[in-house]
Tab-separated table of C-alpha atoms in Angstrom:
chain	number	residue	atom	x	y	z
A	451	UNK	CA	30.172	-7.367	-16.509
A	452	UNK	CA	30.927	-3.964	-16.944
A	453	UNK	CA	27.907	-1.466	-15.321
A	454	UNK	CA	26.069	0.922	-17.736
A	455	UNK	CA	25.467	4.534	-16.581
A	456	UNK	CA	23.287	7.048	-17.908
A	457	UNK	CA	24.338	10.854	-17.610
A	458	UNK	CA	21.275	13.439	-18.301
A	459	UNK	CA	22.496	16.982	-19.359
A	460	UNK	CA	20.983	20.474	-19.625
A	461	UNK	CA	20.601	22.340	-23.280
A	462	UNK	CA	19.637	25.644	-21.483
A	463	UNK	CA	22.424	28.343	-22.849
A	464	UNK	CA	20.803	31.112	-20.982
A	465	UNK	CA	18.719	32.432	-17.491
A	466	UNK	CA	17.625	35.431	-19.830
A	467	UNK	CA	19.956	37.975	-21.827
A	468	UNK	CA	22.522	39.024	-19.537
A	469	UNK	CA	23.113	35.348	-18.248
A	470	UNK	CA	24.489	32.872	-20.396
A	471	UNK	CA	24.137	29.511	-18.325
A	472	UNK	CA	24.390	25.383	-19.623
A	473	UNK	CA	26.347	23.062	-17.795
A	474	UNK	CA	28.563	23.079	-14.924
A	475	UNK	CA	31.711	21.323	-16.307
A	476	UNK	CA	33.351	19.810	-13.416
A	477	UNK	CA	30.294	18.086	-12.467
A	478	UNK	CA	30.045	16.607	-15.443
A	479	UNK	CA	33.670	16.050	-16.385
A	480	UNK	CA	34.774	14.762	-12.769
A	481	UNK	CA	32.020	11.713	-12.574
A	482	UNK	CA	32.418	11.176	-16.074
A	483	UNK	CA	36.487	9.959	-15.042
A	484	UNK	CA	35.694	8.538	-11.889
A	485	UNK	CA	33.017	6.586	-13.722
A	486	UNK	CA	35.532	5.439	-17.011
A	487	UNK	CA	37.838	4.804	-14.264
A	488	UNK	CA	36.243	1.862	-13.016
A	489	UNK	CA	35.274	0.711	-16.543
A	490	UNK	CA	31.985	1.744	-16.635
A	491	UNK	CA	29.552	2.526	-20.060
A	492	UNK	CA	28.631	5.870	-19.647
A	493	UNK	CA	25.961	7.239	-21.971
A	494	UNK	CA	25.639	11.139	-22.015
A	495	UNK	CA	22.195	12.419	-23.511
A	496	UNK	CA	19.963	15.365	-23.270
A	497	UNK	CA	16.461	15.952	-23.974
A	498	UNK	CA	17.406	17.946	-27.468
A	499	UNK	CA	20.325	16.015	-28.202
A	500	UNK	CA	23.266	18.035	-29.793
A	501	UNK	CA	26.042	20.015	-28.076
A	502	UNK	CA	26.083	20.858	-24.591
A	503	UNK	CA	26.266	24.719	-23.668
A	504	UNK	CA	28.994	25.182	-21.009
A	505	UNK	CA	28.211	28.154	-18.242
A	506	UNK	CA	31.373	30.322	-18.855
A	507	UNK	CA	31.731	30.696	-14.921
A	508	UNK	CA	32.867	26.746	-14.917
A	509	UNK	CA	35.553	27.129	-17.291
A	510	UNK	CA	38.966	27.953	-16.398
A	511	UNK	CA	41.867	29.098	-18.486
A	512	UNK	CA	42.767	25.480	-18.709
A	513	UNK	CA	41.332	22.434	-17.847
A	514	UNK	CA	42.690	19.141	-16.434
A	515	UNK	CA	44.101	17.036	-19.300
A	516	UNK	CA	41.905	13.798	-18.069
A	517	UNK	CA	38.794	15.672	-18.938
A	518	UNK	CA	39.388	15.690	-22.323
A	519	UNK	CA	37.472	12.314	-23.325
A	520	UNK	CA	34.662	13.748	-20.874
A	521	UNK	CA	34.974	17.051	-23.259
A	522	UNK	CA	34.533	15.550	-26.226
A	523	UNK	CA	31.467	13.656	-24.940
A	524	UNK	CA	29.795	16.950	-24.759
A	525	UNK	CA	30.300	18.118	-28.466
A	526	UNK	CA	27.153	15.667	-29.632
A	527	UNK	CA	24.962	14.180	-27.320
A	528	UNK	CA	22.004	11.329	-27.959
A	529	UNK	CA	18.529	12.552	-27.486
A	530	UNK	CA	17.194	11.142	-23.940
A	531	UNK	CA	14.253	10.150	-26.402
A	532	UNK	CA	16.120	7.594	-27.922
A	533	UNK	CA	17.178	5.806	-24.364
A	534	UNK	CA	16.097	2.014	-23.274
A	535	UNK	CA	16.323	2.778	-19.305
A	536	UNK	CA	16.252	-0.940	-18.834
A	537	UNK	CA	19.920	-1.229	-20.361
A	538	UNK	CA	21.015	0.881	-17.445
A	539	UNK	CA	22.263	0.281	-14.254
A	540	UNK	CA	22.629	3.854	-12.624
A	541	UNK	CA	21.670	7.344	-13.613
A	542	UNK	CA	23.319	10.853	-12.901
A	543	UNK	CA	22.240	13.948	-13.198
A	544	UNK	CA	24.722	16.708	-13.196
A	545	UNK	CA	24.121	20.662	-12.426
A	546	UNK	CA	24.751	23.771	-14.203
A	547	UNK	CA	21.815	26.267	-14.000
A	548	UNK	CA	20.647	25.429	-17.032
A	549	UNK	CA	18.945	22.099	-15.601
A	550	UNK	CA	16.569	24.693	-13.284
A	551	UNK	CA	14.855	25.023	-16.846
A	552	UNK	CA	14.974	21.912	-18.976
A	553	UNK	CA	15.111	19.062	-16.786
A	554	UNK	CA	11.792	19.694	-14.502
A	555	UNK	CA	8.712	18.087	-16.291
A	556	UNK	CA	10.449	16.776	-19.399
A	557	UNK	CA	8.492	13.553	-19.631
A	558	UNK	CA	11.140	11.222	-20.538
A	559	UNK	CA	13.275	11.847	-17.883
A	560	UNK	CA	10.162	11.450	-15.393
A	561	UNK	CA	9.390	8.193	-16.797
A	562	UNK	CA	13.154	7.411	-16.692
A	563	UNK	CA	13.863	8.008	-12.863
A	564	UNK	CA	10.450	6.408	-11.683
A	565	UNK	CA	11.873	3.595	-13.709
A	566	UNK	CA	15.347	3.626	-11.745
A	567	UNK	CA	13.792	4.203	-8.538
A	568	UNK	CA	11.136	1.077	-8.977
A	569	UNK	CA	13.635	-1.144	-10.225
A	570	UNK	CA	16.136	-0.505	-6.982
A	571	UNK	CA	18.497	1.081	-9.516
A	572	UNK	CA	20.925	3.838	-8.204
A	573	UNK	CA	19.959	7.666	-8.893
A	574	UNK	CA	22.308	10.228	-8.322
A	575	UNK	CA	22.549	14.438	-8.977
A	576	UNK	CA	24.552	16.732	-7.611
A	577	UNK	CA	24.363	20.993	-6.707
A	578	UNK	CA	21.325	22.012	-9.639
A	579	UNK	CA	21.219	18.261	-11.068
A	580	UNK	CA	18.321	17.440	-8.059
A	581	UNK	CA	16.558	19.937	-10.515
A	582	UNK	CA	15.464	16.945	-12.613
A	583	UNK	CA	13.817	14.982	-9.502
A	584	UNK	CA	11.275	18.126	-8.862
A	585	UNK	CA	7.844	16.666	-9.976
A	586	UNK	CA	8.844	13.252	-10.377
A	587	UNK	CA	6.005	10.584	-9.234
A	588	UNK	CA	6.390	6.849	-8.866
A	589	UNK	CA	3.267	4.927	-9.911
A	590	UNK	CA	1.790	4.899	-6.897
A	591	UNK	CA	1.523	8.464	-7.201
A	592	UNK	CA	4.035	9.406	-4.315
A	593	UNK	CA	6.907	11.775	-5.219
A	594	UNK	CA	10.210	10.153	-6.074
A	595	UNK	CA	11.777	12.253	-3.152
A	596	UNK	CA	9.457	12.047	-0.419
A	597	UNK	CA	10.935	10.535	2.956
A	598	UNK	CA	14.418	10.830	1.421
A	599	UNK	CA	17.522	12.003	2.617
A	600	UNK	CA	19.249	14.131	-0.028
A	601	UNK	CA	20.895	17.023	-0.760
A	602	UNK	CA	21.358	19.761	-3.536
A	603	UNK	CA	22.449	23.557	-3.944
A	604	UNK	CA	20.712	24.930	-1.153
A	605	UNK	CA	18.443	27.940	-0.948
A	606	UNK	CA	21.088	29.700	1.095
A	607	UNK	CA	24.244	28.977	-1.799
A	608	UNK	CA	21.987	30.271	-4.189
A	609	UNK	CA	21.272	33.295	-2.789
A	610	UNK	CA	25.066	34.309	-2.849
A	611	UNK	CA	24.777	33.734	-6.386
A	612	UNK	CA	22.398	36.542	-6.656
A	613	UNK	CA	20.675	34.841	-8.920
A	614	UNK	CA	17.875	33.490	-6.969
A	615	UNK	CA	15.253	35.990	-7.755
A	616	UNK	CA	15.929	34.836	-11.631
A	617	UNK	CA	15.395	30.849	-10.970
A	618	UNK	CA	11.807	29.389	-11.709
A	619	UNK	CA	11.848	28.085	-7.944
A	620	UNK	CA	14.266	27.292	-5.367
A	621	UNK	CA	15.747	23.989	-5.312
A	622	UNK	CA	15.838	23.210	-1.724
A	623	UNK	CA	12.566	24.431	-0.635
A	624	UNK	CA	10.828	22.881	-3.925
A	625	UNK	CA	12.344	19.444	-2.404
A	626	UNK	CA	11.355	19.880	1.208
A	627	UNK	CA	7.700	20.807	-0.356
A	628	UNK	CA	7.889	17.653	-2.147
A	629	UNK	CA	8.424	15.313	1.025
A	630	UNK	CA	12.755	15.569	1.067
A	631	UNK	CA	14.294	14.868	4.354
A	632	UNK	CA	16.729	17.750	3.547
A	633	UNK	CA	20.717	18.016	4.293
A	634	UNK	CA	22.139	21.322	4.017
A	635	UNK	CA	25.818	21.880	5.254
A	636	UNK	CA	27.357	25.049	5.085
A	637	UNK	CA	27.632	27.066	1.664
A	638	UNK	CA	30.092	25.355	-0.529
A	639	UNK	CA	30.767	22.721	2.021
A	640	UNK	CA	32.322	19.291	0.053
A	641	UNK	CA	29.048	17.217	1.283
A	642	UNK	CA	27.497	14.238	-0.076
A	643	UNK	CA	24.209	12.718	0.700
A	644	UNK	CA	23.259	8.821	0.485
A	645	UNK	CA	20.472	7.178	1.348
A	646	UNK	CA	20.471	3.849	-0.064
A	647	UNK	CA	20.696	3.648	-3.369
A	648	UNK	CA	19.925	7.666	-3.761
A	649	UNK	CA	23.285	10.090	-3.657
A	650	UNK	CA	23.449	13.337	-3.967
A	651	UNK	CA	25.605	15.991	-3.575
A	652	UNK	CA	25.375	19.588	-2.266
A	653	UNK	CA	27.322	21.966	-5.476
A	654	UNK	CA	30.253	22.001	-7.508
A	655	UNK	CA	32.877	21.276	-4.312
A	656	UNK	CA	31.060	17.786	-3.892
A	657	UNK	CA	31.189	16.334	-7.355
A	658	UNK	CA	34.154	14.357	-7.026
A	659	UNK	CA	33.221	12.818	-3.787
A	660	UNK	CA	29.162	12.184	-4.867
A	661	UNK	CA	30.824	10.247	-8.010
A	662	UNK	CA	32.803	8.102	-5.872
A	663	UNK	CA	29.976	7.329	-3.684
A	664	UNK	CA	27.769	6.843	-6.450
A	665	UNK	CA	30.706	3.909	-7.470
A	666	UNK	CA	30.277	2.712	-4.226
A	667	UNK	CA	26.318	2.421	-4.284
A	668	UNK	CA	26.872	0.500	-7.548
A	669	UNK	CA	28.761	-2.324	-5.653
């Protein structure tokens, strides 16, 4: 039987006037293949639904011909509203800026990785996807990251973006507040976290490598 994944994408277009932000396209598109390559379902929502907004810094002149299925994908997405997590075997969480706004406290995603996390499902993010953990508590009231070992875009990486002073928090310290047995390597080092059935990875560089791991966690 074929495994069903769920991906959860921003619909944040902009950090304020001067930045236009969204989605970080390779680490949406490169999962999205590794996962179609070994015949998985993969489901793309977003809490509005709709189109995806791309940040422009992701795009190059051209991009690789086998993203164009994952492309398309991103023209219309379902509503996260209208998802059954229990038809799901796995759920990733890519980054993009954008998800520093829309994917902490949105309900449905909350209920959705408590869900994933109490049923021994696999959960994975990578660079600003780890966004969408921030927050999260399992029903016993614990935070879905505390004691594990994970990654994201550290505090350090986002600095050289200079746009840390714009963020509503920093990623990494929010997740070492919340209990996170943090990984850093250094900035833009290809680095992938797993612990268990939890993978993350540290920013764009890592996508490819966190998707195939992910695979891997899947069995």
């Amino acid at each position: 039987m074929s495994k069903n994944i769920l991906m959860v994408l921003t619909n944040t277009e902009k950090i304020d006037q001067d930045h236009p932000t969204g989605l970080w396209l390779s680490e949406f598109a490169e999962p999205y293949v590794e996962f179609k390559r070994n015949g998985f379902d993969v489901t793309v929502v977003s809490p509005k639904g709709g189109g995806i907004p791309l940040d422009p810094n992701s795009l190059e002149d051209e991009q690789p011909a086998e993203w164009k299925e994952a492309e398309e994908q991103l023209l219309k997405t379902e509503q996260l509203s209208s998802v059954v997590f229990d038809h799901f075997d796995g759920v990733f969480l890519p980054g993009g800026h954008g998800t520093m706004f829309d994917l902490p406290n949105e309900p449905q995603l909350q209920d959705g990785l408590a869900h994933f996390a109490e049923n021994n499902k696999v959960i994975g993010a990578v660079c600003h996807g780890p966004a969408g953990f921030v927050d999260v508590e399992l029903s016993d009231g614990t935070f879905l990251v505390k004691g594990k070992k994970l990654t994201s875009f550290t505090d350090e990486e986002e600095k050289e973006t200079g746009l840390d002073d714009l963020m509503p928090f920093l990623l990494q310290s929010k997740l070492e507040e919340q209990g996170a047995h943090f990984v850093a390597q250094g900035n833009w080092a290809d680095h992938v976290v797993t612990d268990g059935k939890f993978i993350t990875g540290q920013n764009p560089q890592s996508s490819q490598k966190t998707a195939e791991a992910f695979v891997k966690a899947l069995g």
